[in-house]
mmCIF file of C-alpha atoms in Angstrom:
data_model
loop_
_atom_site.group_PDB
_atom_site.id
_atom_site.type_symbol
_atom_site.label_atom_id
_atom_site.label_comp_id
_atom_site.label_asym_id
_atom_site.label_seq_id
_atom_site.Cartn_x
_atom_site.Cartn_y
_atom_site.Cartn_z
ATOM 1 C CA MET A 1 0.000 0.000 0.000
ATOM 2 C CA THR A 2 1.238 3.518 -0.789
ATOM 3 C CA LEU A 3 1.909 6.020 1.962
ATOM 4 C CA ALA A 4 -1.121 8.033 0.807
ATOM 5 C CA GLY A 5 -3.218 4.864 1.040
ATOM 6 C CA ILE A 6 -1.985 4.152 4.566
ATOM 7 C CA ALA A 7 -2.806 7.723 5.604
ATOM 8 C CA ALA A 8 -6.314 7.433 4.140
ATOM 9 C CA GLN A 9 -6.922 4.141 5.934
ATOM 10 C CA LEU A 10 -5.759 5.576 9.247
ATOM 11 C CA ARG A 11 -7.877 8.726 8.859
ATOM 12 C CA GLY A 12 -10.994 6.624 8.359
ATOM 13 C CA ALA A 13 -10.334 4.118 11.137
ATOM 14 C CA LEU A 14 -12.979 3.730 13.843
ATOM 15 C CA GLY A 15 -10.337 3.565 16.577
ATOM 16 C CA ILE A 16 -9.260 7.108 15.683
ATOM 17 C CA LEU A 17 -12.610 8.613 14.658
ATOM 18 C CA ALA A 18 -14.177 7.373 17.912
ATOM 19 C CA LYS A 19 -11.861 9.764 19.769
ATOM 20 C CA ARG A 20 -14.009 12.590 18.380
ATOM 21 C CA ASP A 21 -16.692 11.537 20.870
ATOM 22 C CA VAL A 22 -14.462 13.046 23.554
ATOM 23 C CA GLN A 23 -15.314 16.469 22.109
ATOM 24 C CA ILE A 24 -18.639 16.213 23.974
ATOM 25 C CA PRO A 25 -17.138 16.261 27.495
ATOM 26 C CA ALA A 26 -14.432 18.631 26.249
ATOM 27 C CA ARG A 27 -17.133 21.135 25.295
ATOM 28 C CA TYR A 28 -18.982 20.811 28.595
ATOM 29 C CA LEU A 29 -15.839 20.983 30.726
ATOM 30 C CA SER A 30 -13.922 23.630 28.799
ATOM 31 C CA GLY A 31 -14.839 26.349 31.297
ATOM 32 C CA GLU A 32 -13.885 24.336 34.366
ATOM 33 C CA PRO A 33 -10.782 25.355 36.392
ATOM 34 C CA GLY A 34 -7.648 23.795 34.986
ATOM 35 C CA ALA A 35 -9.330 22.382 31.867
ATOM 36 C CA GLY A 36 -6.590 21.967 29.285
ATOM 37 C CA SER A 37 -4.345 24.404 31.136
ATOM 38 C CA ALA A 38 -0.644 23.668 31.054
ATOM 39 C CA ALA A 39 -0.170 26.072 33.946
ATOM 40 C CA ASP A 40 -2.485 23.928 36.078
ATOM 41 C CA ARG A 41 -1.326 20.640 34.609
ATOM 42 C CA PRO A 42 -2.294 18.356 37.545
ATOM 43 C CA ALA A 43 -5.940 19.388 37.024
ATOM 44 C CA ALA A 44 -5.780 19.443 33.223
ATOM 45 C CA LEU A 45 -8.340 17.410 31.300
ATOM 46 C CA GLY A 46 -7.415 15.082 28.467
ATOM 47 C CA ASP A 47 -4.734 12.954 30.124
ATOM 48 C CA ASP A 48 -4.734 9.179 30.697
ATOM 49 C CA CYS A 49 -5.676 9.829 34.343
ATOM 50 C CA ALA A 50 -6.854 12.712 36.448
ATOM 51 C CA ALA A 51 -3.837 13.753 38.526
ATOM 52 C CA ILE A 52 -4.794 15.375 41.826
ATOM 53 C CA PRO A 53 -2.028 16.929 43.952
ATOM 54 C CA ASP A 54 -1.755 14.940 47.173
ATOM 55 C CA GLY A 55 1.068 15.611 49.612
ATOM 56 C CA ASP A 56 4.419 15.024 47.935
ATOM 57 C CA GLY A 57 2.831 13.381 44.893
ATOM 58 C CA TYR A 58 -0.434 12.867 43.032
ATOM 59 C CA LEU A 59 -3.548 10.764 43.433
ATOM 60 C CA LEU A 60 -4.442 9.270 40.051
ATOM 61 C CA LEU A 61 -7.989 8.381 38.958
ATOM 62 C CA ALA A 62 -9.057 6.782 35.671
ATOM 63 C CA ALA A 63 -11.889 4.750 34.163
ATOM 64 C CA GLU A 64 -12.450 2.706 31.006
ATOM 65 C CA GLY A 65 -15.585 1.375 29.357
ATOM 66 C CA ILE A 66 -15.384 -1.773 27.231
ATOM 67 C CA TRP A 67 -16.412 -1.822 23.572
ATOM 68 C CA PRO A 68 -19.762 -3.709 23.436
ATOM 69 C CA ALA A 69 -18.810 -5.952 20.494
ATOM 70 C CA PHE A 70 -15.663 -7.018 22.335
ATOM 71 C CA LEU A 71 -17.634 -7.796 25.487
ATOM 72 C CA GLU A 72 -20.150 -9.894 23.540
ATOM 73 C CA GLY A 73 -17.538 -11.741 21.481
ATOM 74 C CA ASP A 74 -15.002 -12.581 24.191
ATOM 75 C CA PRO A 75 -16.397 -11.745 27.655
ATOM 76 C CA ARG A 76 -13.564 -13.320 29.612
ATOM 77 C CA PHE A 77 -10.812 -11.431 27.782
ATOM 78 C CA ALA A 78 -12.963 -8.299 27.906
ATOM 79 C CA GLY A 79 -13.091 -8.616 31.699
ATOM 80 C CA TYR A 80 -9.335 -9.190 31.804
ATOM 81 C CA SER A 81 -8.694 -6.237 29.500
ATOM 82 C CA ALA A 82 -10.929 -3.878 31.495
ATOM 83 C CA VAL A 83 -8.636 -4.270 34.491
ATOM 84 C CA MET A 84 -5.441 -4.392 32.422
ATOM 85 C CA VAL A 85 -6.041 -1.167 30.483
ATOM 86 C CA ASN A 86 -6.802 0.784 33.643
ATOM 87 C CA ILE A 87 -3.564 -0.438 35.167
ATOM 88 C CA SER A 88 -1.752 0.669 32.012
ATOM 89 C CA ASP A 89 -3.269 4.158 32.328
ATOM 90 C CA ILE A 90 -1.842 4.507 35.829
ATOM 91 C CA TYR A 91 1.648 3.400 34.802
ATOM 92 C CA ALA A 92 1.484 5.632 31.697
ATOM 93 C CA MET A 93 1.265 8.615 34.061
ATOM 94 C CA GLY A 94 4.337 7.485 35.995
ATOM 95 C CA GLY A 95 2.228 6.048 38.808
ATOM 96 C CA ARG A 96 1.525 2.771 40.541
ATOM 97 C CA PRO A 97 -1.991 1.334 40.946
ATOM 98 C CA ILE A 98 -3.758 0.988 44.299
ATOM 99 C CA ALA A 99 -7.089 -0.715 43.545
ATOM 100 C CA VAL A 100 -9.926 -1.000 41.038
ATOM 101 C CA VAL A 101 -13.727 -0.940 41.215
ATOM 102 C CA ASP A 102 -16.123 -2.234 38.589
ATOM 103 C CA VAL A 103 -19.586 -1.640 37.110
ATOM 104 C CA VAL A 104 -20.947 -4.804 35.459
ATOM 105 C CA TRP A 105 -24.393 -5.265 33.905
ATOM 106 C CA GLY A 106 -25.510 -8.624 32.530
ATOM 107 C CA THR A 107 -28.604 -10.273 31.130
ATOM 108 C CA SER A 108 -28.112 -13.244 33.464
ATOM 109 C CA ALA A 109 -25.776 -14.685 36.066
ATOM 110 C CA GLY A 110 -24.322 -16.870 33.338
ATOM 111 C CA ALA A 111 -23.451 -13.804 31.264
ATOM 112 C CA LEU A 112 -21.509 -12.352 34.201
ATOM 113 C CA GLU A 113 -19.426 -15.433 35.047
ATOM 114 C CA PRO A 114 -16.777 -15.159 32.285
ATOM 115 C CA VAL A 115 -16.492 -11.391 32.782
ATOM 116 C CA TRP A 116 -15.742 -11.884 36.457
ATOM 117 C CA GLU A 117 -13.328 -14.727 35.698
ATOM 118 C CA GLY A 118 -11.363 -12.385 33.446
ATOM 119 C CA MET A 119 -11.351 -9.463 35.883
ATOM 120 C CA VAL A 120 -10.141 -11.632 38.755
ATOM 121 C CA ALA A 121 -7.440 -13.217 36.563
ATOM 122 C CA ALA A 122 -6.071 -9.776 35.660
ATOM 123 C CA SER A 123 -6.325 -8.576 39.261
ATOM 124 C CA ARG A 124 -4.203 -11.523 40.400
ATOM 125 C CA ALA A 125 -1.715 -11.287 37.531
ATOM 126 C CA TYR A 126 -0.985 -7.598 38.125
ATOM 127 C CA GLY A 127 -1.390 -7.651 41.899
ATOM 128 C CA VAL A 128 -4.071 -4.955 41.946
ATOM 129 C CA PRO A 129 -7.134 -5.783 44.089
ATOM 130 C CA ILE A 130 -10.771 -5.327 43.101
ATOM 131 C CA VAL A 131 -12.234 -3.575 46.131
ATOM 132 C CA GLY A 132 -15.847 -2.845 45.202
ATOM 133 C CA GLY A 133 -18.251 -1.628 42.550
ATOM 134 C CA HIS A 134 -21.644 -2.627 41.199
ATOM 135 C CA THR A 135 -22.911 -5.886 39.680
ATOM 136 C CA SER A 136 -26.371 -6.572 38.244
ATOM 137 C CA ALA A 137 -27.584 -9.691 36.432
ATOM 138 C CA ARG A 138 -30.996 -8.158 35.654
ATOM 139 C CA SER A 139 -30.134 -5.931 32.713
ATOM 140 C CA PRO A 140 -31.538 -6.007 29.158
ATOM 141 C CA TYR A 141 -27.941 -5.769 27.898
ATOM 142 C CA ASN A 142 -24.345 -6.601 28.896
ATOM 143 C CA ALA A 143 -22.015 -3.737 29.800
ATOM 144 C CA LEU A 144 -18.724 -3.288 31.629
ATOM 145 C CA ALA A 145 -16.675 -0.402 32.973
ATOM 146 C CA VAL A 146 -13.793 -0.380 35.441
ATOM 147 C CA ALA A 147 -12.250 2.511 37.382
ATOM 148 C CA ILE A 148 -8.893 2.674 39.132
ATOM 149 C CA ALA A 149 -6.972 4.678 41.719
ATOM 150 C CA GLY A 150 -3.212 5.033 41.850
ATOM 151 C CA ARG A 151 -0.458 7.279 43.084
ATOM 152 C CA ALA A 152 2.536 8.954 41.424
ATOM 153 C CA ARG A 153 5.571 10.756 42.828
ATOM 154 C CA ARG A 154 6.408 12.447 39.498
ATOM 155 C CA LEU A 155 4.146 12.638 36.464
ATOM 156 C CA ILE A 156 4.350 11.592 32.854
ATOM 157 C CA THR A 157 1.627 13.668 31.170
ATOM 158 C CA SER A 158 0.102 14.326 27.769
ATOM 159 C CA PHE A 159 0.783 18.054 28.094
ATOM 160 C CA ALA A 160 4.585 18.063 28.136
ATOM 161 C CA ALA A 161 5.728 17.024 24.633
ATOM 162 C CA ARG A 162 8.015 19.714 23.233
ATOM 163 C CA PRO A 163 9.416 20.524 19.790
ATOM 164 C CA GLY A 164 12.778 18.808 19.500
ATOM 165 C CA ASP A 165 11.743 15.783 21.582
ATOM 166 C CA VAL A 166 12.465 12.274 20.376
ATOM 167 C CA LEU A 167 9.395 10.043 20.064
ATOM 168 C CA VAL A 168 9.994 6.626 21.615
ATOM 169 C CA ALA A 169 7.603 3.708 21.092
ATOM 170 C CA ALA A 170 7.899 0.749 23.475
ATOM 171 C CA ILE A 171 5.792 -2.352 22.737
ATOM 172 C CA ASP A 172 6.030 -5.867 24.155
ATOM 173 C CA LEU A 173 6.119 -8.014 21.016
ATOM 174 C CA ARG A 174 6.130 -11.309 22.957
ATOM 175 C CA GLY A 175 2.473 -12.033 22.259
ATOM 176 C CA GLU A 176 -0.126 -12.674 19.582
ATOM 177 C CA MET A 177 -3.007 -10.904 17.865
ATOM 178 C CA HIS A 178 -6.525 -11.572 19.066
ATOM 179 C CA ALA A 179 -8.426 -13.778 16.625
ATOM 180 C CA GLU A 180 -11.231 -11.269 15.997
ATOM 181 C CA HIS A 181 -10.293 -7.870 17.389
ATOM 182 C CA PRO A 182 -7.263 -5.565 16.841
ATOM 183 C CA PHE A 183 -5.721 -6.379 20.230
ATOM 184 C CA TRP A 184 -2.133 -7.549 20.652
ATOM 185 C CA ASP A 185 -2.087 -9.787 23.724
ATOM 186 C CA ALA A 186 1.283 -10.016 25.474
ATOM 187 C CA SER A 187 -0.297 -10.420 28.903
ATOM 188 C CA THR A 188 -2.467 -13.500 29.375
ATOM 189 C CA GLY A 189 -0.347 -16.544 30.129
ATOM 190 C CA THR A 190 2.692 -14.399 30.952
ATOM 191 C CA ASP A 191 4.538 -14.719 34.250
ATOM 192 C CA PRO A 192 2.952 -12.179 36.648
ATOM 193 C CA ALA A 193 6.339 -11.144 38.030
ATOM 194 C CA ARG A 194 7.444 -10.189 34.526
ATOM 195 C CA LEU A 195 4.245 -8.251 33.836
ATOM 196 C CA ARG A 196 4.694 -6.195 37.002
ATOM 197 C CA GLY A 197 8.421 -5.660 36.471
ATOM 198 C CA ASP A 198 7.924 -4.504 32.884
ATOM 199 C CA LEU A 199 5.409 -1.855 33.992
ATOM 200 C CA GLU A 200 7.771 -0.573 36.680
ATOM 201 C CA VAL A 201 9.906 0.912 33.897
ATOM 202 C CA LEU A 202 7.458 3.836 33.580
ATOM 203 C CA PRO A 203 7.474 5.224 37.153
ATOM 204 C CA ALA A 204 11.219 4.561 37.303
ATOM 205 C CA LEU A 205 11.752 6.767 34.232
ATOM 206 C CA ALA A 206 9.549 9.504 35.684
ATOM 207 C CA GLU A 207 11.201 9.451 39.090
ATOM 208 C CA ALA A 208 14.670 9.550 37.519
ATOM 209 C CA GLY A 209 13.688 12.667 35.558
ATOM 210 C CA LEU A 210 14.202 10.891 32.230
ATOM 211 C CA CYS A 211 10.664 11.342 30.878
ATOM 212 C CA ASP A 212 7.727 13.636 31.669
ATOM 213 C CA ALA A 213 5.595 13.276 28.517
ATOM 214 C CA GLY A 214 3.754 10.359 26.976
ATOM 215 C CA LYS A 215 0.680 8.124 26.793
ATOM 216 C CA ASP A 216 -0.145 4.442 26.724
ATOM 217 C CA ILE A 217 -1.070 3.161 23.269
ATOM 218 C CA SER A 218 -4.862 2.843 23.280
ATOM 219 C CA MET A 219 -7.675 1.849 20.902
ATOM 220 C CA GLY A 220 -6.440 4.352 18.325
ATOM 221 C CA GLY A 221 -3.136 2.485 18.110
ATOM 222 C CA VAL A 222 0.202 4.243 17.647
ATOM 223 C CA ALA A 223 -1.287 6.746 15.198
ATOM 224 C CA GLY A 224 -4.320 7.724 17.267
ATOM 225 C CA THR A 225 -2.363 7.847 20.513
ATOM 226 C CA LEU A 226 0.237 10.140 18.976
ATOM 227 C CA LEU A 227 -2.498 12.441 17.675
ATOM 228 C CA MET A 228 -3.936 12.771 21.190
ATOM 229 C CA LEU A 229 -0.495 13.434 22.671
ATOM 230 C CA LEU A 230 0.203 16.136 20.103
ATOM 231 C CA GLU A 231 -3.215 17.748 20.539
ATOM 232 C CA THR A 232 -2.911 18.156 24.315
ATOM 233 C CA SER A 233 0.680 19.358 23.990
ATOM 234 C CA GLY A 234 -0.118 21.826 21.187
ATOM 235 C CA ALA A 235 2.584 20.247 19.038
ATOM 236 C CA GLY A 236 3.154 18.333 15.816
ATOM 237 C CA ALA A 237 5.431 15.473 14.820
ATOM 238 C CA VAL A 238 6.907 13.357 12.062
ATOM 239 C CA LEU A 239 6.352 9.608 12.578
ATOM 240 C CA ASP A 240 8.767 7.199 10.856
ATOM 241 C CA LEU A 241 6.551 4.217 10.050
ATOM 242 C CA ALA A 242 9.428 1.831 9.373
ATOM 243 C CA ALA A 243 10.872 2.457 12.835
ATOM 244 C CA VAL A 244 7.729 1.462 14.791
ATOM 245 C CA PRO A 245 8.401 -1.870 16.582
ATOM 246 C CA ARG A 246 6.320 -4.582 14.880
ATOM 247 C CA PRO A 247 6.043 -8.384 15.178
ATOM 248 C CA ARG A 248 7.654 -10.232 12.280
ATOM 249 C CA ASP A 249 4.464 -12.073 11.377
ATOM 250 C CA VAL A 250 2.306 -8.924 11.204
ATOM 251 C CA ARG A 251 2.518 -7.844 7.562
ATOM 252 C CA ASP A 252 -0.182 -5.184 7.370
ATOM 253 C CA LEU A 253 1.474 -1.984 8.570
ATOM 254 C CA SER A 254 -1.687 0.132 8.697
ATOM 255 C CA SER A 255 -3.484 -2.476 10.824
ATOM 256 C CA TRP A 256 -0.541 -2.626 13.195
ATOM 257 C CA LEU A 257 -0.525 1.162 13.538
ATOM 258 C CA LEU A 258 -4.138 0.862 14.758
ATOM 259 C CA ALA A 259 -3.616 -2.154 17.039
ATOM 260 C CA PHE A 260 -4.124 -1.951 20.807
ATOM 261 C CA PRO A 261 -1.178 -3.665 22.534
ATOM 262 C CA SER A 262 -1.490 -4.973 26.078
ATOM 263 C CA TYR A 263 1.879 -3.311 26.784
ATOM 264 C CA GLY A 264 2.536 -0.272 24.626
ATOM 265 C CA PHE A 265 3.695 3.254 25.423
ATOM 266 C CA LEU A 266 4.512 6.293 23.315
ATOM 267 C CA LEU A 267 6.887 8.706 25.038
ATOM 268 C CA SER A 268 8.153 12.168 24.134
ATOM 269 C CA VAL A 269 11.714 12.365 25.429
ATOM 270 C CA ARG A 270 14.370 15.075 25.562
ATOM 271 C CA PRO A 271 17.186 14.072 23.157
ATOM 272 C CA ASP A 272 19.827 13.748 25.874
ATOM 273 C CA ALA A 273 17.655 11.208 27.734
ATOM 274 C CA ALA A 274 16.571 9.084 24.758
ATOM 275 C CA GLY A 275 19.439 6.598 25.067
ATOM 276 C CA ASP A 276 18.731 5.953 28.742
ATOM 277 C CA VAL A 277 15.007 5.514 28.051
ATOM 278 C CA LEU A 278 15.636 2.986 25.266
ATOM 279 C CA SER A 279 18.102 1.100 27.467
ATOM 280 C CA ALA A 280 15.564 0.854 30.293
ATOM 281 C CA PHE A 281 13.096 -0.961 28.031
ATOM 282 C CA ALA A 282 15.812 -3.115 26.449
ATOM 283 C CA ARG A 283 16.830 -4.425 29.869
ATOM 284 C CA ARG A 284 13.307 -5.802 30.254
ATOM 285 C CA GLY A 285 13.211 -7.347 26.771
ATOM 286 C CA ILE A 286 10.694 -4.755 25.567
ATOM 287 C CA ALA A 287 11.026 -3.723 21.916
ATOM 288 C CA SER A 288 11.578 0.033 21.744
ATOM 289 C CA ALA A 289 12.800 2.505 19.153
ATOM 290 C CA ALA A 290 13.064 6.178 18.306
ATOM 291 C CA VAL A 291 10.183 6.531 15.846
ATOM 292 C CA GLY A 292 10.141 10.235 15.069
ATOM 293 C CA ALA A 293 10.492 13.763 16.359
ATOM 294 C CA VAL A 294 8.179 16.372 17.825
ATOM 295 C CA ASP A 295 7.901 19.755 16.109
ATOM 296 C CA GLY A 296 5.750 22.859 16.380
ATOM 297 C CA SER A 297 3.594 22.278 13.302
ATOM 298 C CA ARG A 298 0.475 20.872 15.023
ATOM 299 C CA ARG A 299 0.356 18.352 12.166
ATOM 300 C CA LEU A 300 1.061 14.627 12.334
ATOM 301 C CA THR A 301 3.146 13.735 9.302
ATOM 302 C CA LEU A 302 3.852 10.155 8.285
ATOM 303 C CA GLU A 303 7.228 9.287 6.776
ATOM 304 C CA ALA A 304 8.217 6.156 4.854
ATOM 305 C CA ALA A 305 10.855 5.409 2.218
ATOM 306 C CA GLY A 306 11.766 9.073 1.867
ATOM 307 C CA GLU A 307 8.161 10.183 1.319
ATOM 308 C CA ARG A 308 5.974 12.229 3.631
ATOM 309 C CA GLN A 309 2.196 12.480 3.972
ATOM 310 C CA THR A 310 0.138 14.597 6.368
ATOM 311 C CA LEU A 311 -2.173 12.374 8.403
ATOM 312 C CA TRP A 312 -3.952 15.073 10.422
ATOM 313 C CA ASP A 313 -3.798 18.844 10.822
ATOM 314 C CA LEU A 314 -4.889 19.493 14.396
ATOM 315 C CA ALA A 315 -4.967 23.258 13.841
ATOM 316 C CA ALA A 316 -7.676 22.778 11.217
ATOM 317 C CA GLU A 317 -9.465 19.756 12.697
ATOM 318 C CA PRO A 318 -9.322 18.979 16.429
ATOM 319 C CA LEU A 319 -9.568 15.332 17.457
ATOM 320 C CA THR A 320 -10.660 15.153 21.111
ATOM 321 C CA GLY A 321 -11.065 18.881 21.741
ATOM 322 C CA PHE A 322 -8.746 18.817 24.747
ATOM 323 C CA ALA A 323 -5.759 21.028 24.002
ATOM 324 C CA GLY A 324 -3.098 22.674 26.110
ATOM 325 C CA GLU A 325 -2.118 26.327 26.045
ATOM 326 C CA GLY A 326 0.368 25.685 23.252
ATOM 327 C CA ALA A 327 -2.533 24.991 20.915
ATOM 328 C CA ARG A 328 -4.257 28.302 21.571
#
């Protein structure tokens, strides 16, 4: 596929276009104190977690709802993923999780069983307890959402990417693609000690002062996640498609750029720290690479084989509607 074809496929992808739904809360909350304000970053809206100043650090709060088709098609893995992705949000902010709560609706007790099996399996694997929530087996539909609390000493945020930064993608390639959905699973069946140790890289980088900007790779994949990072930071970037870590048996580049990995982070790193950041992931066996550079254009530009193609101009077309002061 040509670079223009890849860009067109990414622009039309549901995982990216669905991020436009966030413009609804962005519109309602735009007048709230700290909304999208780099000066009041701990209260800023549009990050992976809400970061609330708390003593010598931050209390982190986040929540995720599960895509209905995923819940219907694979309820156990959906339950597992609901806990896993919340844990990833906490680590993406440089924090460590404390506990999760759930909201589960099902058409019957039988519909709830595999969901709960998955949530408990993830809770045990990552060592994060489920401490409460809401469960109902008397619903006309099945639905699942999970919320999490955590704590961070120093933050990695979506508001701190700067022109001149090196973009680093870190993805655990020791896994396999889900049979039906665009999820790269490097978690289930993996040694819990390794899962927890791999995630510890993120708060360690934050606390060492090596990284203060980034996001976990979400349903929009590498491309959608980078767009959200650039929007909140008021920046642009060039993404080198060939440099993005990719499993050998995944041939379709555009599909991989939209995949949701169980362990995947996109960081914006000062150039003098990039080597140390890459080494930290390499020590854990995590595939990582410098995949581009941040600039001040407010456009995401794709690069491959010497060609360039604009994927999205955030100045002309916002994605989520949450933008830092640099975008105003």
